[in-house]
Short mmCIF file of C-alpha atoms in Angstrom, two decimals:
data_model
loop_
_atom_site.label_atom_id
_atom_site.label_comp_id
_atom_site.label_asym_id
_atom_site.label_seq_id
_atom_site.Cartn_x
_atom_site.Cartn_y
_atom_site.Cartn_z
CA MET R 22 170.37 71.26 163.74
CA SER R 23 168.18 74.12 164.90
CA GLU R 24 170.77 76.83 164.18
CA ALA R 25 170.72 75.80 160.52
CA LEU R 26 167.02 76.62 160.30
CA LEU R 27 165.53 80.00 159.57
CA THR R 28 163.43 80.42 162.67
CA ASP R 29 162.81 79.00 166.11
CA LEU R 30 159.33 78.07 164.86
CA GLY R 31 161.00 76.20 162.00
CA ALA R 32 163.04 74.14 164.45
CA ARG R 33 159.92 73.36 166.49
CA LEU R 34 157.99 72.39 163.36
CA VAL R 35 160.70 69.97 162.27
CA THR R 36 160.96 68.29 165.68
CA GLY R 37 157.53 68.84 167.25
CA SER R 38 154.07 67.39 166.78
CA LEU R 39 151.60 68.98 164.37
CA SER R 40 148.80 68.03 166.75
CA ASP R 41 150.32 70.22 169.50
CA GLU R 42 147.88 73.14 169.90
CA GLU R 43 150.54 75.54 171.21
CA LEU R 44 152.78 74.91 168.25
CA LEU R 45 149.82 75.21 165.87
CA ALA R 46 148.82 78.54 167.41
CA ASP R 47 152.31 79.91 166.77
CA THR R 48 152.04 79.04 163.07
CA GLY R 49 149.33 81.68 162.72
CA THR R 50 151.24 84.61 164.15
CA SER R 51 153.23 85.84 161.12
CA ARG R 52 151.63 88.63 159.10
CA PRO R 53 149.79 87.11 156.13
CA VAL R 54 150.44 88.30 152.59
CA GLN R 55 147.49 89.05 150.34
CA ILE R 56 148.13 87.35 147.03
CA LEU R 57 145.51 89.01 144.79
CA PRO R 58 143.84 91.68 146.93
CA ASP R 59 142.29 93.61 144.03
CA ALA R 60 140.67 90.62 142.30
CA ASN R 61 136.99 89.77 142.75
CA VAL R 62 135.71 86.22 142.87
CA VAL R 63 132.20 85.75 141.50
CA LYS R 64 130.22 82.57 141.15
CA ILE R 65 127.55 82.01 138.51
CA GLY R 66 124.98 79.57 139.86
CA GLY R 67 124.31 76.31 138.01
CA GLN R 68 120.67 75.43 138.69
CA SER R 69 119.87 79.04 139.56
CA LEU R 70 121.24 80.67 136.39
CA ILE R 71 123.07 78.55 133.81
CA ASP R 72 120.29 75.93 133.57
CA ARG R 73 117.88 78.76 132.62
CA GLY R 74 119.81 79.30 129.39
CA ARG R 75 120.13 82.43 127.32
CA ALA R 76 117.44 84.51 129.05
CA ALA R 77 119.30 84.38 132.35
CA VAL R 78 122.90 83.85 131.24
CA PHE R 79 123.33 86.52 128.56
CA PRO R 80 122.45 89.50 130.79
CA VAL R 81 124.74 88.18 133.53
CA ILE R 82 127.64 87.78 131.08
CA GLU R 83 126.95 91.23 129.62
CA GLU R 84 127.04 92.84 133.04
CA LEU R 85 130.20 90.99 134.09
CA VAL R 86 131.97 92.02 130.87
CA ALA R 87 130.85 95.63 131.32
CA ASN R 88 132.53 95.63 134.71
CA LEU R 89 135.89 94.33 133.48
CA PRO R 90 137.44 97.81 132.99
CA ASP R 91 136.81 98.53 136.67
CA HIS R 92 137.05 95.09 138.26
CA LYS R 93 139.24 92.02 137.80
CA LEU R 94 137.00 88.96 137.83
CA ILE R 95 137.74 85.36 138.74
CA ILE R 96 134.54 83.68 137.54
CA GLY R 97 133.59 80.29 138.99
CA CYS R 98 130.69 78.18 137.71
CA GLY R 99 128.17 75.99 139.49
CA ALA R 100 126.86 72.61 138.40
CA GLY R 101 123.04 72.40 138.55
CA THR R 102 120.42 70.00 137.36
CA ARG R 103 122.74 67.55 135.53
CA ALA R 104 124.73 67.14 138.74
CA ARG R 105 121.47 66.36 140.54
CA HIS R 106 120.68 63.80 137.85
CA ALA R 107 124.12 62.19 138.17
CA TYR R 108 123.96 62.26 141.97
CA SER R 109 120.51 60.62 141.87
CA ILE R 110 121.72 57.73 139.74
CA GLY R 111 125.02 57.47 141.61
CA LEU R 112 123.30 57.35 144.98
CA ASP R 113 120.94 54.66 143.75
CA LEU R 114 123.96 52.64 142.58
CA GLY R 115 125.67 53.13 145.94
CA LEU R 116 128.65 55.04 144.56
CA PRO R 117 130.88 56.57 147.25
CA THR R 118 130.77 60.29 147.94
CA GLY R 119 134.24 60.66 146.37
CA VAL R 120 132.96 59.27 143.08
CA LEU R 121 129.91 61.58 143.22
CA SER R 122 132.42 64.41 143.63
CA VAL R 123 134.09 63.36 140.37
CA LEU R 124 130.68 63.37 138.64
CA GLY R 125 129.88 66.84 140.00
CA THR R 126 133.23 68.10 138.72
CA PHE R 127 132.36 67.01 135.19
CA VAL R 128 129.11 68.97 135.23
CA SER R 129 130.56 72.16 136.65
CA SER R 130 133.34 71.83 134.08
CA GLN R 131 130.76 71.68 131.26
CA ASN R 132 129.11 74.84 132.58
CA ALA R 133 132.45 76.63 132.87
CA ARG R 134 133.25 75.74 129.25
CA MET R 135 129.93 77.16 128.04
CA ILE R 136 130.41 80.38 130.00
CA HIS R 137 133.96 80.52 128.68
CA TYR R 138 132.84 80.43 125.04
CA LEU R 139 130.48 83.31 125.72
CA VAL R 140 133.32 85.50 127.04
CA ALA R 141 136.00 84.12 124.72
CA ARG R 142 135.84 87.13 122.37
CA HIS R 143 137.05 89.28 125.25
CA GLY R 144 140.18 87.14 125.44
CA ILE R 145 139.17 85.54 128.74
CA PRO R 146 140.54 82.01 129.27
CA PHE R 147 139.08 78.96 131.00
CA ILE R 148 141.53 77.46 133.49
CA GLU R 149 141.62 74.05 135.11
CA PRO R 150 143.04 73.55 138.61
CA ALA R 151 146.52 72.79 137.22
CA GLN R 152 146.55 76.18 135.44
CA PHE R 153 145.97 78.42 138.44
CA ALA R 154 149.61 79.47 138.33
CA GLN R 155 148.75 81.41 135.14
CA LEU R 156 145.76 83.13 136.75
CA PRO R 157 147.63 86.30 137.82
CA LEU R 158 148.93 86.84 134.28
CA TYR R 159 145.48 86.39 132.75
CA LEU R 160 143.97 88.78 135.28
CA GLU R 161 146.59 91.39 134.55
CA GLU R 162 146.34 90.96 130.77
CA ARG R 163 142.65 90.20 130.24
CA ARG R 164 141.11 91.10 133.63
CA GLY R 165 139.17 87.86 133.87
CA VAL R 166 139.31 84.06 133.98
CA VAL R 167 136.65 81.34 134.10
CA PHE R 168 137.06 78.18 136.18
CA PHE R 169 134.88 75.30 137.35
CA GLY R 170 133.65 75.68 140.89
CA MET R 171 134.04 72.13 142.18
CA PRO R 172 137.10 71.85 144.43
CA PRO R 173 139.36 69.14 142.90
CA TYR R 174 138.93 66.79 145.86
CA THR R 175 137.56 63.99 143.66
CA PHE R 176 137.97 60.63 145.48
CA TRP R 177 139.25 62.48 148.55
CA GLN R 178 135.98 64.39 149.10
CA ARG R 179 134.92 64.17 152.75
CA ASN R 180 131.64 62.48 153.64
CA PRO R 181 128.74 64.49 155.00
CA GLU R 182 128.07 63.89 158.68
CA THR R 183 126.66 60.44 159.41
CA GLY R 184 122.93 60.44 158.75
CA MET R 185 123.07 63.57 156.60
CA GLY R 186 123.18 61.71 153.32
CA ARG R 187 126.01 61.18 150.91
CA ILE R 188 126.00 64.13 148.50
CA PRO R 189 129.47 65.75 148.47
CA PRO R 190 129.37 68.50 151.11
CA HIS R 191 132.09 70.55 149.44
CA ARG R 192 130.65 71.54 146.11
CA THR R 193 130.92 74.58 143.88
CA ASP R 194 130.08 77.26 146.49
CA THR R 195 132.88 75.89 148.65
CA GLY R 196 135.40 75.52 145.83
CA VAL R 197 134.83 79.07 144.63
CA TYR R 198 134.87 80.47 148.16
CA LEU R 199 138.21 78.78 148.92
CA ILE R 200 139.74 80.52 145.89
CA ALA R 201 138.63 83.85 147.36
CA GLU R 202 140.15 82.80 150.68
CA VAL R 203 143.52 81.61 149.41
CA PHE R 204 144.02 84.62 147.12
CA SER R 205 142.59 87.03 149.74
CA SER R 206 140.44 88.56 147.05
CA ARG R 207 138.60 91.87 147.39
CA SER R 208 135.17 90.24 147.32
CA MET R 209 133.28 86.94 147.11
CA ILE R 210 129.98 87.33 145.32
CA PHE R 211 127.56 84.45 144.72
CA ILE R 212 125.26 85.24 141.79
CA LYS R 213 122.05 83.22 142.16
CA ASP R 214 118.34 83.60 141.32
CA GLU R 215 117.01 84.90 144.62
CA ARG R 216 117.48 88.26 146.27
CA GLY R 217 119.69 86.58 148.87
CA LEU R 218 119.16 84.66 152.08
CA TYR R 219 115.63 83.96 153.35
CA THR R 220 114.38 82.21 156.46
CA ALA R 221 113.17 79.38 154.19
CA ASP R 222 113.33 78.46 150.48
CA PRO R 223 111.34 81.33 148.90
CA LYS R 224 110.51 79.09 145.91
CA LYS R 225 108.49 76.85 148.19
CA ASP R 226 107.51 78.96 151.17
CA ARG R 227 105.71 82.25 150.45
CA SER R 228 106.07 83.36 154.07
CA ALA R 229 109.86 83.25 153.95
CA THR R 230 111.38 86.56 155.01
CA PHE R 231 114.46 88.20 153.50
CA ILE R 232 117.64 88.66 155.58
CA PRO R 233 119.85 91.51 154.24
CA GLU R 234 122.72 91.12 156.65
CA ILE R 235 123.76 88.45 159.13
CA THR R 236 126.81 86.99 160.83
CA VAL R 237 127.80 83.35 160.57
CA SER R 238 127.02 82.67 164.22
CA GLU R 239 123.61 84.37 163.97
CA LEU R 240 122.86 82.34 160.87
CA LYS R 241 123.90 79.11 162.54
CA ALA R 242 121.79 79.97 165.58
CA LEU R 243 118.71 80.26 163.30
CA ASP R 244 119.31 76.57 162.42
CA LEU R 245 117.50 76.94 159.11
CA GLN R 246 116.18 73.88 157.31
CA ASP R 247 117.53 75.32 154.04
CA VAL R 248 120.20 77.94 153.34
CA VAL R 249 121.31 79.83 150.25
CA VAL R 250 125.01 78.77 150.32
CA GLU R 251 126.63 75.47 151.18
CA ARG R 252 126.96 75.06 154.93
CA ALA R 253 130.62 74.16 154.48
CA VAL R 254 131.22 77.78 153.39
CA LEU R 255 129.81 79.01 156.69
CA ASP R 256 132.03 76.58 158.62
CA LEU R 257 135.10 77.69 156.68
CA MET R 258 134.25 81.37 157.21
CA GLU R 259 134.64 80.80 160.95
CA THR R 260 138.30 79.83 160.56
CA ALA R 261 139.19 81.81 157.40
CA GLU R 262 142.10 84.20 157.46
CA HIS R 263 140.85 86.45 154.63
CA GLY R 264 137.42 85.40 153.33
CA ARG R 265 135.39 86.91 156.15
CA ARG R 266 132.62 88.43 154.02
CA ILE R 267 130.46 86.92 151.29
CA GLN R 268 127.58 88.41 149.36
CA VAL R 269 124.67 86.55 147.75
CA ILE R 270 122.84 88.44 145.03
CA ASN R 271 120.12 88.02 142.40
CA GLY R 272 121.62 87.79 138.93
CA LEU R 273 118.16 87.98 137.34
CA GLU R 274 117.85 91.59 138.46
CA PRO R 275 119.84 93.89 136.13
CA GLY R 276 122.38 96.16 137.80
CA THR R 277 122.77 94.07 140.93
CA ILE R 278 126.14 92.58 139.94
CA THR R 279 127.54 96.07 139.27
CA LYS R 280 126.29 97.33 142.60
CA ALA R 281 127.80 94.41 144.44
CA LEU R 282 131.16 94.84 142.68
CA ASN R 283 131.08 98.53 143.62
CA GLY R 284 130.73 97.51 147.25
CA GLU R 285 127.06 98.37 147.67
CA GLN R 286 124.93 96.47 150.14
CA VAL R 287 122.67 94.54 147.76
CA GLY R 288 121.41 91.03 148.35
CA THR R 289 122.54 89.38 151.56
CA VAL R 290 125.90 90.02 153.18
CA ILE R 291 127.16 87.27 155.49
CA THR R 292 130.16 88.08 157.66
CA SER R 293 132.38 86.09 159.99
CA ASP R 294 132.07 87.04 163.66
CA MET V 10 113.65 61.29 130.79
CA GLY V 11 112.56 64.69 129.59
CA PRO V 12 112.74 68.15 131.04
CA ALA V 13 110.23 69.13 133.70
CA VAL V 14 109.25 72.71 134.37
CA SER V 15 107.36 73.90 137.40
CA ASP V 16 109.28 76.71 139.07
CA GLN V 17 110.31 78.62 135.92
CA ARG V 18 113.52 76.60 135.91
CA PRO V 19 114.07 73.71 133.52
CA HIS V 20 115.02 70.48 135.27
CA LEU V 21 116.31 67.11 134.20
CA GLU V 22 114.09 64.51 135.80
CA SER V 23 115.62 62.97 138.91
CA PHE V 24 114.66 62.57 142.52
CA LEU V 25 116.82 65.59 143.31
CA MET V 26 115.34 67.89 140.64
CA ARG V 27 113.74 71.07 141.87
CA GLU V 28 115.33 70.39 145.28
CA SER V 29 117.75 72.53 147.16
CA LEU V 30 120.68 70.24 147.92
CA LEU V 31 121.06 72.28 151.10
CA ASP V 32 117.68 71.27 152.48
CA ARG V 33 118.35 69.00 155.43
CA ALA V 34 115.45 66.66 154.66
CA VAL V 35 116.71 66.25 151.09
CA GLU V 36 120.23 65.61 152.37
CA ARG V 37 119.02 62.94 154.80
CA SER V 38 117.13 61.17 152.01
CA THR V 39 120.41 60.44 150.19
CA GLU V 40 121.88 58.09 152.82
CA THR V 41 122.23 54.99 150.60
CA PRO V 42 124.43 51.90 151.16
CA VAL V 43 127.89 52.28 149.64
CA PHE V 44 129.52 50.04 147.03
CA ARG V 45 133.06 48.86 147.89
CA MET V 46 135.43 49.28 144.95
CA LEU V 47 138.58 47.61 146.33
CA PRO V 48 137.55 45.45 149.29
CA ASP V 49 140.75 43.36 149.25
CA SER V 50 143.15 46.30 149.33
CA TYR V 51 145.11 47.65 152.27
CA VAL V 52 146.04 51.31 152.53
CA ILE V 53 149.33 51.73 154.35
CA LYS V 54 150.73 55.11 155.26
CA VAL V 55 154.53 55.01 155.47
CA GLY V 56 155.58 57.86 157.73
CA GLY V 57 157.91 60.57 156.46
CA ARG V 58 159.57 61.85 159.58
CA SER V 59 158.91 58.67 161.57
CA ILE V 60 160.34 56.25 159.00
CA PHE V 61 161.89 57.63 155.83
CA ASP V 62 163.84 60.47 157.37
CA ARG V 63 165.68 57.89 159.53
CA GLY V 64 167.34 56.38 156.47
CA ARG V 65 168.52 52.90 155.56
CA GLU V 66 168.61 51.45 159.07
CA VAL V 67 164.86 51.89 159.50
CA VAL V 68 163.67 51.97 155.88
CA PHE V 69 165.22 48.73 154.63
CA PRO V 70 163.55 46.47 157.22
CA VAL V 71 160.21 48.20 156.49
CA VAL V 72 160.70 47.66 152.76
CA ALA V 73 161.49 43.98 153.49
CA GLU V 74 158.23 43.58 155.40
CA LEU V 75 156.25 45.35 152.69
CA SER V 76 157.90 43.07 150.10
CA ALA V 77 156.96 40.01 152.11
CA ALA V 78 153.34 41.18 152.26
CA LEU V 79 153.33 41.77 148.51
CA ASP V 80 154.75 38.26 148.00
CA ASP V 81 151.91 36.93 150.15
CA GLY V 82 149.50 38.39 147.61
CA ARG V 83 148.32 41.35 149.67
CA LYS V 84 147.24 44.29 147.54
CA LEU V 85 148.96 47.34 149.02
CA ILE V 86 148.20 50.99 148.41
CA LEU V 87 151.16 52.80 149.93
CA GLY V 88 150.92 56.48 150.82
CA THR V 89 153.98 58.40 151.93
CA GLY V 90 154.58 61.44 154.12
CA GLY V 91 156.79 64.43 153.41
CA GLY V 92 158.53 64.41 156.81
CA ALA V 93 161.12 67.02 157.74
CA ARG V 94 161.10 68.66 154.30
CA THR V 95 157.40 69.42 154.60
CA ARG V 96 157.93 70.85 158.08
CA HIS V 97 160.76 72.99 156.69
CA VAL V 98 158.80 74.33 153.74
CA PHE V 99 155.91 75.08 156.12
CA SER V 100 158.24 77.12 158.31
CA ILE V 101 159.55 79.18 155.37
CA GLY V 102 156.06 79.62 153.92
CA ILE V 103 154.66 80.71 157.27
CA ASP V 104 157.51 83.15 157.77
CA LEU V 105 156.68 84.63 154.34
CA GLY V 106 153.00 84.91 155.33
CA LEU V 107 151.67 82.49 152.71
CA PRO V 108 148.17 81.09 153.30
CA THR V 109 147.21 77.52 154.22
CA GLY V 110 146.22 76.60 150.66
CA VAL V 111 149.65 77.50 149.36
CA LEU V 112 151.32 75.49 152.14
CA ALA V 113 149.18 72.49 151.18
CA GLN V 114 150.19 72.88 147.54
CA LEU V 115 153.88 73.02 148.50
CA ALA V 116 153.65 69.93 150.75
CA ALA V 117 152.65 67.71 147.83
CA ALA V 118 156.15 67.87 146.38
CA ASP V 119 157.85 66.54 149.53
CA ALA V 120 155.51 63.57 149.96
CA LEU V 121 155.93 62.81 146.26
CA GLY V 122 159.69 62.77 146.77
CA THR V 123 159.28 60.15 149.49
CA ALA V 124 156.92 58.19 147.23
CA HIS V 125 159.62 58.04 144.59
CA MET V 126 162.21 56.91 147.15
CA LEU V 127 159.93 54.05 148.21
CA GLY V 128 159.14 53.37 144.55
CA THR V 129 162.82 52.95 143.80
CA LEU V 130 163.25 50.40 146.60
CA LEU V 131 160.11 48.45 145.62
CA ALA V 132 160.82 48.65 141.87
CA PRO V 133 161.94 44.99 141.78
CA LYS V 134 158.35 44.11 142.75
CA GLY V 135 156.89 46.34 140.04
CA VAL V 136 155.60 48.70 142.70
CA VAL V 137 156.29 52.33 141.79
CA ALA V 138 155.13 55.87 142.56
CA ILE V 139 152.15 56.85 140.42
CA PRO V 140 151.75 60.52 139.33
CA PRO V 141 148.99 62.07 141.50
CA GLU V 142 147.13 63.38 138.42
CA ILE V 143 146.19 59.87 137.27
CA PHE V 144 146.46 57.94 140.52
CA GLY V 145 142.84 57.99 141.72
CA HIS V 146 141.20 57.30 138.39
CA LEU V 147 143.54 54.46 137.45
CA LEU V 148 143.97 52.93 140.91
CA PRO V 149 141.74 49.85 140.33
CA LEU V 150 143.49 49.18 137.03
CA PHE V 151 146.94 49.41 138.60
CA LEU V 152 146.00 47.17 141.52
CA HIS V 153 144.69 44.58 139.12
CA ALA V 154 147.95 44.62 137.19
CA VAL V 155 150.57 44.90 139.94
CA PRO V 156 150.77 43.82 143.59
CA GLY V 157 150.83 47.38 144.91
CA VAL V 158 151.03 51.08 144.15
CA ILE V 159 152.63 54.09 145.80
CA TYR V 160 151.37 57.66 145.83
CA ASN V 161 152.03 60.79 147.83
CA GLY V 162 149.59 60.31 150.69
CA LEU V 163 148.21 63.83 150.34
CA PRO V 164 144.63 64.48 149.34
CA PRO V 165 144.63 66.74 146.24
CA TYR V 166 143.28 69.73 148.20
CA SER V 167 146.15 72.04 147.19
CA ILE V 168 145.03 75.69 147.18
CA TRP V 169 141.53 74.44 148.06
CA GLU V 170 142.77 73.29 151.50
CA HIS V 171 140.59 74.38 154.40
CA PRO V 172 141.87 77.15 156.67
CA PRO V 173 142.40 75.42 160.05
CA ARG V 174 140.81 76.38 163.35
CA VAL V 175 144.21 77.24 164.85
CA GLY V 176 147.27 78.56 163.02
CA ARG V 177 148.04 77.99 159.37
CA ILE V 178 149.15 74.34 158.99
CA PRO V 179 147.03 72.43 156.42
CA PRO V 180 144.73 70.07 158.37
CA HIS V 181 144.35 67.43 155.62
CA ARG V 182 147.83 65.95 155.46
CA THR V 183 149.06 62.51 154.42
CA ASP V 184 147.37 60.47 157.19
CA ALA V 185 144.09 62.16 156.27
CA GLY V 186 144.70 61.58 152.56
CA CYS V 187 145.24 57.87 153.20
CA PHE V 188 142.09 57.70 155.33
CA LEU V 189 139.94 59.41 152.69
CA LEU V 190 141.31 57.14 149.98
CA ALA V 191 140.66 53.95 152.00
CA GLU V 192 137.13 55.17 152.79
CA CYS V 193 136.28 56.03 149.18
CA PHE V 194 137.70 52.80 147.71
CA GLY V 195 136.32 50.62 150.48
CA SER V 196 139.70 49.19 151.46
CA LYS V 197 139.89 46.37 153.99
CA GLU V 198 142.11 48.25 156.41
CA LEU V 199 144.13 51.42 156.99
CA ILE V 200 147.47 51.00 158.76
CA LEU V 201 149.57 54.00 159.77
CA LEU V 202 153.21 52.89 160.02
CA LYS V 203 154.91 55.11 162.58
CA ASP V 204 157.78 55.12 165.07
CA VAL V 205 155.63 54.68 168.18
CA ASN V 206 153.78 51.64 169.53
CA GLY V 207 150.47 53.45 169.35
CA LEU V 208 148.61 55.55 171.90
CA TYR V 209 149.48 55.96 175.57
CA ASP V 210 147.52 57.81 178.23
CA ASP V 211 150.57 60.09 178.64
CA ASP V 212 153.84 60.75 176.80
CA PRO V 213 155.89 57.54 177.39
CA ARG V 214 159.15 59.40 176.76
CA GLN V 215 158.49 61.64 179.74
CA ASN V 216 156.35 59.43 181.96
CA PRO V 217 157.62 55.82 182.42
CA ASP V 218 154.27 54.91 184.00
CA ALA V 219 152.33 55.88 180.89
CA VAL V 220 149.80 53.15 180.07
CA PHE V 221 149.48 51.74 176.56
CA ILE V 222 146.04 51.88 174.90
CA PRO V 223 145.48 48.86 172.60
CA GLU V 224 142.05 49.98 171.38
CA ILE V 225 139.95 53.11 171.82
CA GLY V 226 136.85 54.76 170.36
CA VAL V 227 136.73 58.28 168.91
CA ALA V 228 134.57 59.76 171.68
CA GLU V 229 136.74 58.30 174.44
CA LEU V 230 139.91 59.51 172.70
CA ARG V 231 138.47 63.03 172.38
CA ARG V 232 137.45 62.96 176.04
CA ARG V 233 141.02 62.18 177.13
CA LYS V 234 142.34 65.33 175.39
CA LEU V 235 145.84 63.89 174.82
CA ARG V 236 148.37 66.70 174.28
CA SER V 237 149.56 65.27 171.00
CA LEU V 238 148.48 62.46 168.69
CA PRO V 239 150.73 60.37 166.40
CA PHE V 240 148.41 61.05 163.43
CA ASP V 241 146.60 63.96 161.75
CA PRO V 242 143.86 64.87 164.29
CA VAL V 243 141.37 65.55 161.48
CA ILE V 244 141.07 61.81 160.84
CA LEU V 245 139.03 61.50 164.01
CA ASP V 246 136.40 63.70 162.30
CA LEU V 247 136.68 61.57 159.18
CA LEU V 248 136.31 58.35 161.18
CA GLU V 249 133.21 59.67 162.93
CA HIS V 250 131.52 60.12 159.58
CA ALA V 251 132.97 57.14 157.73
CA ARG V 252 130.50 54.85 155.98
CA LEU V 253 132.93 52.00 155.20
CA LEU V 254 136.19 52.39 157.13
CA LYS V 255 135.20 51.95 160.76
CA GLN V 256 138.70 51.78 162.26
CA PHE V 257 142.38 52.34 161.60
CA ARG V 258 145.52 51.04 163.23
CA ILE V 259 148.79 52.67 164.32
CA VAL V 260 151.70 50.23 164.08
CA ASN V 261 155.31 50.69 165.16
CA ALA V 262 157.42 50.00 162.08
CA LEU V 263 160.65 50.12 164.08
CA GLN V 264 159.87 46.70 165.57
CA PRO V 265 160.39 43.93 163.00
CA GLY V 266 157.45 41.60 162.53
CA ASN V 267 154.80 44.12 163.54
CA LEU V 268 153.42 44.60 160.08
CA ARG V 269 153.25 40.87 159.46
CA ALA V 270 151.44 40.48 162.79
CA ALA V 271 148.97 43.22 161.86
CA PHE V 272 148.18 41.46 158.57
CA ALA V 273 147.73 38.20 160.46
CA GLY V 274 145.08 39.90 162.58
CA GLU V 275 147.16 39.75 165.75
CA LYS V 276 146.84 42.39 168.42
CA VAL V 277 149.57 44.87 167.59
CA GLY V 278 149.64 48.65 167.85
CA THR V 279 146.58 50.74 168.69
CA ILE V 280 143.25 50.43 166.96
CA VAL V 281 141.11 53.57 166.87
CA HIS V 282 137.51 52.75 166.02
CA ALA V 283 134.32 54.64 165.27
CA ASP V 284 131.77 54.67 168.09
#
């Protein structure tokens, strides 16, 4: 049987156990391909930007569109205050985390549709998870796409750790980040409403200090009460093959998006160790 | 409920408004009791390599036992594995250098193939493979209308699959998909139908003195560091953090009567429980 298979690893995969650590280690040894290495993944925050309406959203859209000639953009959208509203009611009703994930998907989908209509005149499409096969064509032809940030886990969303509540732990930061990881994109930029990462929530704690650059392990060692990106992203960065650098920037400050796309060190840069 | 403004951001009034959902204290405050959607249902994972790839000799008796359970009025949610075809497509994909997310996307097709094979054999009962796109949302409706449903056991992670700690194999495979589904829908039990009796303290094929483990907790199982497990290892993480599904069972489908015994609450196979 084994001689009919392409590789020795193939024969071991067909007959062996996928919980065997030695076998698993050998599945990571082939040289990875980079699927879309010149595309940039950017995320527009929900509560941080889209919920603020025109004053915050229009300048962000304008700056993203201005960068299209130089940068291909895969634009993911966050959820925001309506997701918090739905989660609040859902939690009170005792709905499972998987159902809350469905509710969060609806809200981030609404936001993606609104952002899409604002960039529609540039020929940029909105794609749902089933349409990601068309993404390379759209990027080549129109240099941008808009998608909703929630990963499509729906009822299969994992629970948070016991005792850490029941809000879906893999939300829009994670979903957008995983697109950057799987396509091995050039950059992963989170556009939010703060300069970047602080030692505490700067909206509530005036003494919070800004952190321009940090590694995942350093950040975890700080054991912050609050962080600027979903903790799941930090966990995934530890095992990621491609997505080893993310940048969190302030979309309310004009010019920051352009700087980040040009590779400048603005906001906070978090790297895998 | 109207909008509330206090930090220059407009909010819809809720107990989570103005909050960072990443604040640990806020997270902890959301630990509410969970509603069970399908408390009478059983989720049964029918192994790909362990059962279906062995063909008629093994599959037909399993189908007969599943049919008997359906006749007894048990509501069955049947998830299937992709077996050897999934292992094969993984090996080609890995050789080509494709990432974990792509491998996860590819695997869905193989498990769906097995789902359709099982759906053909259970068609006389009205139990068929449901397209993954509508399966989750319509599951309660289907289960109300027919004795059971079949789906590809995979969670719909696709290109959003998590890069694993070691290597490139997708960690959330069909056992994990069945676990997550049973947890979300509040099923009565999760049974993994395999070709082994359950867990042993050593490999019984190599060590005749290996001792069978009828029941074990997650922490104890982790402590023993068994070289291989007859299920997706990630489900131990899922079990640790489950709110509704506090155990699952591995049952040997090659021995006739085992499934019936499991339904009857008899001691069969290995039960892995949360601590």
